């Protein structure tokens, strides 16, 4: 079942817009992390759109992260990293195979904002590459 994504190379009906990492980073810092919730929501929506299915759920992530005092967030960041690599494979892009491990390690070091920035960088690269493949938008 792990290789099912290779057979589904259909592009999402509406490609998400790339997100400014600097803007998200600064907003997260000046709101003492509250903007990070919105950033996480946007990333979940983007990954789901690129996967072509609802694999991640914001409210589930928030509830489980709260109930487990943040431990679920470590697992979630690892899963997000794996999903991004699956998306890269799905569309024939060079995969960042180390992203899941890096996501877990950086989050373990209490640097979740860096994890979000790394994952956003990969998502932006995927979106930009897919936009180039589909041609200019009118």
mmCIF file with all atom_site columns, N, CA and C in Angstrom, residues 66-114:
data_model
loop_
_atom_site.group_PDB
_atom_site.id
_atom_site.type_symbol
_atom_site.label_atom_id
_atom_site.label_alt_id
_atom_site.label_comp_id
_atom_site.label_asym_id
_atom_site.label_entity_id
_atom_site.label_seq_id
_atom_site.pdbx_PDB_ins_code
_atom_site.Cartn_x
_atom_site.Cartn_y
_atom_site.Cartn_z
_atom_site.occupancy
_atom_site.B_iso_or_equiv
_atom_site.pdbx_formal_charge
_atom_site.auth_seq_id
_atom_site.auth_comp_id
_atom_site.auth_asym_id
_atom_site.auth_atom_id
_atom_site.pdbx_PDB_model_num
ATOM 1   N N  . UNK A 1 66  ? -2.746 18.486 22.720 1.00 0.00 ? 66  UNK A N  1
ATOM 2   C CA . UNK A 1 66  ? -3.116 19.008 24.043 1.00 0.00 ? 66  UNK A CA 1
ATOM 3   C C  . UNK A 1 66  ? -3.204 17.882 25.068 1.00 0.00 ? 66  UNK A C  1
ATOM 4   N N  . UNK A 1 67  ? -3.901 16.799 24.708 1.00 0.00 ? 67  UNK A N  1
ATOM 5   C CA . UNK A 1 67  ? -4.099 15.681 25.634 1.00 0.00 ? 67  UNK A CA 1
ATOM 6   C C  . UNK A 1 67  ? -2.773 15.029 26.021 1.00 0.00 ? 67  UNK A C  1
ATOM 7   N N  . UNK A 1 68  ? -1.854 14.944 25.090 1.00 0.00 ? 68  UNK A N  1
ATOM 8   C CA . UNK A 1 68  ? -0.573 14.262 25.353 1.00 0.00 ? 68  UNK A CA 1
ATOM 9   C C  . UNK A 1 68  ? 0.535  15.232 25.772 1.00 0.00 ? 68  UNK A C  1
ATOM 10  N N  . UNK A 1 69  ? 0.172  16.455 26.105 1.00 0.00 ? 69  UNK A N  1
ATOM 11  C CA . UNK A 1 69  ? 1.147  17.469 26.526 1.00 0.00 ? 69  UNK A CA 1
ATOM 12  C C  . UNK A 1 69  ? 2.259  17.666 25.489 1.00 0.00 ? 69  UNK A C  1
ATOM 13  N N  . UNK A 1 70  ? 1.894  17.603 24.220 1.00 0.00 ? 70  UNK A N  1
ATOM 14  C CA . UNK A 1 70  ? 2.829  17.885 23.145 1.00 0.00 ? 70  UNK A CA 1
ATOM 15  C C  . UNK A 1 70  ? 3.488  16.676 22.508 1.00 0.00 ? 70  UNK A C  1
ATOM 16  N N  . UNK A 1 71  ? 3.365  15.501 23.103 1.00 0.00 ? 71  UNK A N  1
ATOM 17  C CA . UNK A 1 71  ? 4.024  14.319 22.536 1.00 0.00 ? 71  UNK A CA 1
ATOM 18  C C  . UNK A 1 71  ? 3.465  13.952 21.162 1.00 0.00 ? 71  UNK A C  1
ATOM 19  N N  . UNK A 1 72  ? 2.157  14.105 20.979 1.00 0.00 ? 72  UNK A N  1
ATOM 20  C CA . UNK A 1 72  ? 1.571  13.776 19.680 1.00 0.00 ? 72  UNK A CA 1
ATOM 21  C C  . UNK A 1 72  ? 2.133  14.684 18.587 1.00 0.00 ? 72  UNK A C  1
ATOM 22  N N  . UNK A 1 73  ? 2.481  15.904 18.946 1.00 0.00 ? 73  UNK A N  1
ATOM 23  C CA . UNK A 1 73  ? 3.029  16.841 17.962 1.00 0.00 ? 73  UNK A CA 1
ATOM 24  C C  . UNK A 1 73  ? 4.339  16.307 17.369 1.00 0.00 ? 73  UNK A C  1
ATOM 25  N N  . UNK A 1 74  ? 5.152  15.648 18.180 1.00 0.00 ? 74  UNK A N  1
ATOM 26  C CA . UNK A 1 74  ? 6.395  15.040 17.675 1.00 0.00 ? 74  UNK A CA 1
ATOM 27  C C  . UNK A 1 74  ? 6.074  14.015 16.588 1.00 0.00 ? 74  UNK A C  1
ATOM 28  N N  . UNK A 1 75  ? 5.114  13.159 16.875 1.00 0.00 ? 75  UNK A N  1
ATOM 29  C CA . UNK A 1 75  ? 4.690  12.129 15.926 1.00 0.00 ? 75  UNK A CA 1
ATOM 30  C C  . UNK A 1 75  ? 4.108  12.771 14.672 1.00 0.00 ? 75  UNK A C  1
ATOM 31  N N  . UNK A 1 76  ? 3.297  13.799 14.871 1.00 0.00 ? 76  UNK A N  1
ATOM 32  C CA . UNK A 1 76  ? 2.659  14.504 13.756 1.00 0.00 ? 76  UNK A CA 1
ATOM 33  C C  . UNK A 1 76  ? 3.707  15.116 12.821 1.00 0.00 ? 76  UNK A C  1
ATOM 34  N N  . UNK A 1 77  ? 4.719  15.746 13.376 1.00 0.00 ? 77  UNK A N  1
ATOM 35  C CA . UNK A 1 77  ? 5.751  16.367 12.540 1.00 0.00 ? 77  UNK A CA 1
ATOM 36  C C  . UNK A 1 77  ? 6.507  15.309 11.742 1.00 0.00 ? 77  UNK A C  1
ATOM 37  N N  . UNK A 1 78  ? 6.759  14.154 12.356 1.00 0.00 ? 78  UNK A N  1
ATOM 38  C CA . UNK A 1 78  ? 7.389  13.056 11.630 1.00 0.00 ? 78  UNK A CA 1
ATOM 39  C C  . UNK A 1 78  ? 6.487  12.602 10.473 1.00 0.00 ? 78  UNK A C  1
ATOM 40  N N  . UNK A 1 79  ? 5.192  12.430 10.758 1.00 0.00 ? 79  UNK A N  1
ATOM 41  C CA . UNK A 1 79  ? 4.246  12.009 9.718  1.00 0.00 ? 79  UNK A CA 1
ATOM 42  C C  . UNK A 1 79  ? 4.137  13.039 8.603  1.00 0.00 ? 79  UNK A C  1
ATOM 43  N N  . UNK A 1 80  ? 4.149  14.324 8.953  1.00 0.00 ? 80  UNK A N  1
ATOM 44  C CA . UNK A 1 80  ? 4.096  15.373 7.931  1.00 0.00 ? 80  UNK A CA 1
ATOM 45  C C  . UNK A 1 80  ? 5.328  15.297 7.034  1.00 0.00 ? 80  UNK A C  1
ATOM 46  N N  . UNK A 1 81  ? 6.484  15.075 7.630  1.00 0.00 ? 81  UNK A N  1
ATOM 47  C CA . UNK A 1 81  ? 7.706  14.927 6.845  1.00 0.00 ? 81  UNK A CA 1
ATOM 48  C C  . UNK A 1 81  ? 7.604  13.751 5.889  1.00 0.00 ? 81  UNK A C  1
ATOM 49  N N  . UNK A 1 82  ? 7.082  12.631 6.374  1.00 0.00 ? 82  UNK A N  1
ATOM 50  C CA . UNK A 1 82  ? 6.897  11.454 5.511  1.00 0.00 ? 82  UNK A CA 1
ATOM 51  C C  . UNK A 1 82  ? 5.914  11.744 4.389  1.00 0.00 ? 82  UNK A C  1
ATOM 52  N N  . UNK A 1 83  ? 4.838  12.445 4.711  1.00 0.00 ? 83  UNK A N  1
ATOM 53  C CA . UNK A 1 83  ? 3.832  12.764 3.695  1.00 0.00 ? 83  UNK A CA 1
ATOM 54  C C  . UNK A 1 83  ? 4.416  13.677 2.615  1.00 0.00 ? 83  UNK A C  1
ATOM 55  N N  . UNK A 1 84  ? 5.234  14.634 3.004  1.00 0.00 ? 84  UNK A N  1
ATOM 56  C CA . UNK A 1 84  ? 5.862  15.527 2.024  1.00 0.00 ? 84  UNK A CA 1
ATOM 57  C C  . UNK A 1 84  ? 6.770  14.723 1.095  1.00 0.00 ? 84  UNK A C  1
ATOM 58  N N  . UNK A 1 85  ? 7.502  13.768 1.639  1.00 0.00 ? 85  UNK A N  1
ATOM 59  C CA . UNK A 1 85  ? 8.351  12.905 0.803  1.00 0.00 ? 85  UNK A CA 1
ATOM 60  C C  . UNK A 1 85  ? 7.477  12.077 -0.146 1.00 0.00 ? 85  UNK A C  1
ATOM 61  N N  . UNK A 1 86  ? 6.335  11.583 0.339  1.00 0.00 ? 86  UNK A N  1
ATOM 62  C CA . UNK A 1 86  ? 5.417  10.833 -0.534 1.00 0.00 ? 86  UNK A CA 1
ATOM 63  C C  . UNK A 1 86  ? 4.900  11.710 -1.668 1.00 0.00 ? 86  UNK A C  1
ATOM 64  N N  . UNK A 1 87  ? 4.610  12.978 -1.362 1.00 0.00 ? 87  UNK A N  1
ATOM 65  C CA . UNK A 1 87  ? 4.146  13.908 -2.399 1.00 0.00 ? 87  UNK A CA 1
ATOM 66  C C  . UNK A 1 87  ? 5.253  14.100 -3.440 1.00 0.00 ? 87  UNK A C  1
ATOM 67  N N  . UNK A 1 88  ? 6.485  14.247 -2.989 1.00 0.00 ? 88  UNK A N  1
ATOM 68  C CA . UNK A 1 88  ? 7.601  14.414 -3.917 1.00 0.00 ? 88  UNK A CA 1
ATOM 69  C C  . UNK A 1 88  ? 7.729  13.192 -4.829 1.00 0.00 ? 88  UNK A C  1
ATOM 70  N N  . UNK A 1 89  ? 7.602  12.012 -4.265 1.00 0.00 ? 89  UNK A N  1
ATOM 71  C CA . UNK A 1 89  ? 7.624  10.787 -5.081 1.00 0.00 ? 89  UNK A CA 1
ATOM 72  C C  . UNK A 1 89  ? 6.450  10.763 -6.053 1.00 0.00 ? 89  UNK A C  1
ATOM 73  N N  . UNK A 1 90  ? 5.288  11.122 -5.551 1.00 0.00 ? 90  UNK A N  1
ATOM 74  C CA . UNK A 1 90  ? 4.059  11.078 -6.349 1.00 0.00 ? 90  UNK A CA 1
ATOM 75  C C  . UNK A 1 90  ? 4.188  11.883 -7.632 1.00 0.00 ? 90  UNK A C  1
ATOM 76  N N  . UNK A 1 91  ? 4.799  13.049 -7.548 1.00 0.00 ? 91  UNK A N  1
ATOM 77  C CA . UNK A 1 91  ? 4.908  13.929 -8.708 1.00 0.00 ? 91  UNK A CA 1
ATOM 78  C C  . UNK A 1 91  ? 6.269  13.834 -9.405 1.00 0.00 ? 91  UNK A C  1
ATOM 79  N N  . UNK A 1 92  ? 7.059  12.832 -9.034 1.00 0.00 ? 92  UNK A N  1
ATOM 80  C CA . UNK A 1 92  ? 8.341  12.619 -9.698 1.00 0.00 ? 92  UNK A CA 1
ATOM 81  C C  . UNK A 1 92  ? 9.381  13.676 -9.390 1.00 0.00 ? 92  UNK A C  1
ATOM 82  N N  . UNK A 1 93  ? 9.294  14.277 -8.229 1.00 0.00 ? 93  UNK A N  1
ATOM 83  C CA . UNK A 1 93  ? 10.254 15.309 -7.824 1.00 0.00 ? 93  UNK A CA 1
ATOM 84  C C  . UNK A 1 93  ? 11.332 14.682 -6.953 1.00 0.00 ? 93  UNK A C  1
ATOM 85  N N  . UNK A 1 94  ? 12.507 15.307 -6.888 1.00 0.00 ? 94  UNK A N  1
ATOM 86  C CA . UNK A 1 94  ? 13.558 14.740 -6.039 1.00 0.00 ? 94  UNK A CA 1
ATOM 87  C C  . UNK A 1 94  ? 13.109 14.746 -4.573 1.00 0.00 ? 94  UNK A C  1
ATOM 88  N N  . UNK A 1 95  ? 13.103 13.581 -3.939 1.00 0.00 ? 95  UNK A N  1
ATOM 89  C CA . UNK A 1 95  ? 12.598 13.516 -2.556 1.00 0.00 ? 95  UNK A CA 1
ATOM 90  C C  . UNK A 1 95  ? 13.640 13.961 -1.531 1.00 0.00 ? 95  UNK A C  1
ATOM 91  N N  . UNK A 1 96  ? 13.167 14.544 -0.463 1.00 0.00 ? 96  UNK A N  1
ATOM 92  C CA . UNK A 1 96  ? 14.002 14.919 0.686  1.00 0.00 ? 96  UNK A CA 1
ATOM 93  C C  . UNK A 1 96  ? 13.845 13.807 1.714  1.00 0.00 ? 96  UNK A C  1
ATOM 94  N N  . UNK A 1 97  ? 14.492 12.681 1.453  1.00 0.00 ? 97  UNK A N  1
ATOM 95  C CA . UNK A 1 97  ? 14.300 11.468 2.255  1.00 0.00 ? 97  UNK A CA 1
ATOM 96  C C  . UNK A 1 97  ? 14.589 11.674 3.740  1.00 0.00 ? 97  UNK A C  1
ATOM 97  N N  . UNK A 1 98  ? 15.445 12.608 4.079  1.00 0.00 ? 98  UNK A N  1
ATOM 98  C CA . UNK A 1 98  ? 15.786 12.821 5.487  1.00 0.00 ? 98  UNK A CA 1
ATOM 99  C C  . UNK A 1 98  ? 14.794 13.737 6.209  1.00 0.00 ? 98  UNK A C  1
ATOM 100 N N  . UNK A 1 99  ? 13.832 14.304 5.497  1.00 0.00 ? 99  UNK A N  1
ATOM 101 C CA . UNK A 1 99  ? 12.904 15.262 6.112  1.00 0.00 ? 99  UNK A CA 1
ATOM 102 C C  . UNK A 1 99  ? 12.148 14.696 7.318  1.00 0.00 ? 99  UNK A C  1
ATOM 103 N N  . UNK A 1 100 ? 11.617 13.470 7.286  1.00 0.00 ? 100 UNK A N  1
ATOM 104 C CA . UNK A 1 100 ? 10.916 12.975 8.476  1.00 0.00 ? 100 UNK A CA 1
ATOM 105 C C  . UNK A 1 100 ? 11.811 12.924 9.719  1.00 0.00 ? 100 UNK A C  1
ATOM 106 N N  . UNK A 1 101 ? 13.022 12.408 9.575  1.00 0.00 ? 101 UNK A N  1
ATOM 107 C CA . UNK A 1 101 ? 13.935 12.318 10.723 1.00 0.00 ? 101 UNK A CA 1
ATOM 108 C C  . UNK A 1 101 ? 14.348 13.703 11.203 1.00 0.00 ? 101 UNK A C  1
ATOM 109 N N  . UNK A 1 102 ? 14.650 14.581 10.258 1.00 0.00 ? 102 UNK A N  1
ATOM 110 C CA . UNK A 1 102 ? 15.027 15.948 10.634 1.00 0.00 ? 102 UNK A CA 1
ATOM 111 C C  . UNK A 1 102 ? 13.867 16.639 11.345 1.00 0.00 ? 102 UNK A C  1
ATOM 112 N N  . UNK A 1 103 ? 12.657 16.451 10.843 1.00 0.00 ? 103 UNK A N  1
ATOM 113 C CA . UNK A 1 103 ? 11.470 17.052 11.471 1.00 0.00 ? 103 UNK A CA 1
ATOM 114 C C  . UNK A 1 103 ? 11.329 16.582 12.913 1.00 0.00 ? 103 UNK A C  1
ATOM 115 N N  . UNK A 1 104 ? 11.505 15.294 13.129 1.00 0.00 ? 104 UNK A N  1
ATOM 116 C CA . UNK A 1 104 ? 11.391 14.744 14.481 1.00 0.00 ? 104 UNK A CA 1
ATOM 117 C C  . UNK A 1 104 ? 12.490 15.283 15.391 1.00 0.00 ? 104 UNK A C  1
ATOM 118 N N  . UNK A 1 105 ? 13.717 15.258 14.937 1.00 0.00 ? 105 UNK A N  1
ATOM 119 C CA . UNK A 1 105 ? 14.848 15.692 15.766 1.00 0.00 ? 105 UNK A CA 1
ATOM 120 C C  . UNK A 1 105 ? 14.757 17.178 16.110 1.00 0.00 ? 105 UNK A C  1
ATOM 121 N N  . UNK A 1 106 ? 14.469 18.002 15.115 1.00 0.00 ? 106 UNK A N  1
ATOM 122 C CA . UNK A 1 106 ? 14.388 19.450 15.359 1.00 0.00 ? 106 UNK A CA 1
ATOM 123 C C  . UNK A 1 106 ? 13.218 19.761 16.301 1.00 0.00 ? 106 UNK A C  1
ATOM 124 N N  . UNK A 1 107 ? 12.104 19.054 16.151 1.00 0.00 ? 107 UNK A N  1
ATOM 125 C CA . UNK A 1 107 ? 10.968 19.269 17.053 1.00 0.00 ? 107 UNK A CA 1
ATOM 126 C C  . UNK A 1 107 ? 11.304 18.788 18.463 1.00 0.00 ? 107 UNK A C  1
ATOM 127 N N  . UNK A 1 108 ? 12.028 17.671 18.571 1.00 0.00 ? 108 UNK A N  1
ATOM 128 C CA . UNK A 1 108 ? 12.473 17.186 19.888 1.00 0.00 ? 108 UNK A CA 1
ATOM 129 C C  . UNK A 1 108 ? 13.340 18.223 20.604 1.00 0.00 ? 108 UNK A C  1
ATOM 130 N N  . UNK A 1 109 ? 14.079 19.006 19.835 1.00 0.00 ? 109 UNK A N  1
ATOM 131 C CA . UNK A 1 109 ? 14.934 20.053 20.401 1.00 0.00 ? 109 UNK A CA 1
ATOM 132 C C  . UNK A 1 109 ? 14.145 21.330 20.718 1.00 0.00 ? 109 UNK A C  1
ATOM 133 N N  . UNK A 1 110 ? 12.819 21.220 20.690 1.00 0.00 ? 110 UNK A N  1
ATOM 134 C CA . UNK A 1 110 ? 11.923 22.351 20.977 1.00 0.00 ? 110 UNK A CA 1
ATOM 135 C C  . UNK A 1 110 ? 12.072 23.483 19.976 1.00 0.00 ? 110 UNK A C  1
ATOM 136 N N  . UNK A 1 111 ? 12.363 23.129 18.730 1.00 0.00 ? 111 UNK A N  1
ATOM 137 C CA . UNK A 1 111 ? 12.498 24.125 17.670 1.00 0.00 ? 111 UNK A CA 1
ATOM 138 C C  . UNK A 1 111 ? 11.447 23.861 16.581 1.00 0.00 ? 111 UNK A C  1
ATOM 139 N N  . UNK A 1 112 ? 10.206 23.676 17.014 1.00 0.00 ? 112 UNK A N  1
ATOM 140 C CA . UNK A 1 112 ? 9.122  23.370 16.082 1.00 0.00 ? 112 UNK A CA 1
ATOM 141 C C  . UNK A 1 112 ? 8.944  24.418 15.000 1.00 0.00 ? 112 UNK A C  1
ATOM 142 N N  . UNK A 1 113 ? 9.256  25.655 15.309 1.00 0.00 ? 113 UNK A N  1
ATOM 143 C CA . UNK A 1 113 ? 9.127  26.723 14.310 1.00 0.00 ? 113 UNK A CA 1
ATOM 144 C C  . UNK A 1 113 ? 10.115 26.492 13.156 1.00 0.00 ? 113 UNK A C  1
ATOM 145 N N  . UNK A 1 114 ? 11.269 25.929 13.472 1.00 0.00 ? 114 UNK A N  1
ATOM 146 C CA . UNK A 1 114 ? 12.260 25.596 12.436 1.00 0.00 ? 114 UNK A CA 1
ATOM 147 C C  . UNK A 1 114 ? 11.741 24.419 11.598 1.00 0.00 ? 114 UNK A C  1
#
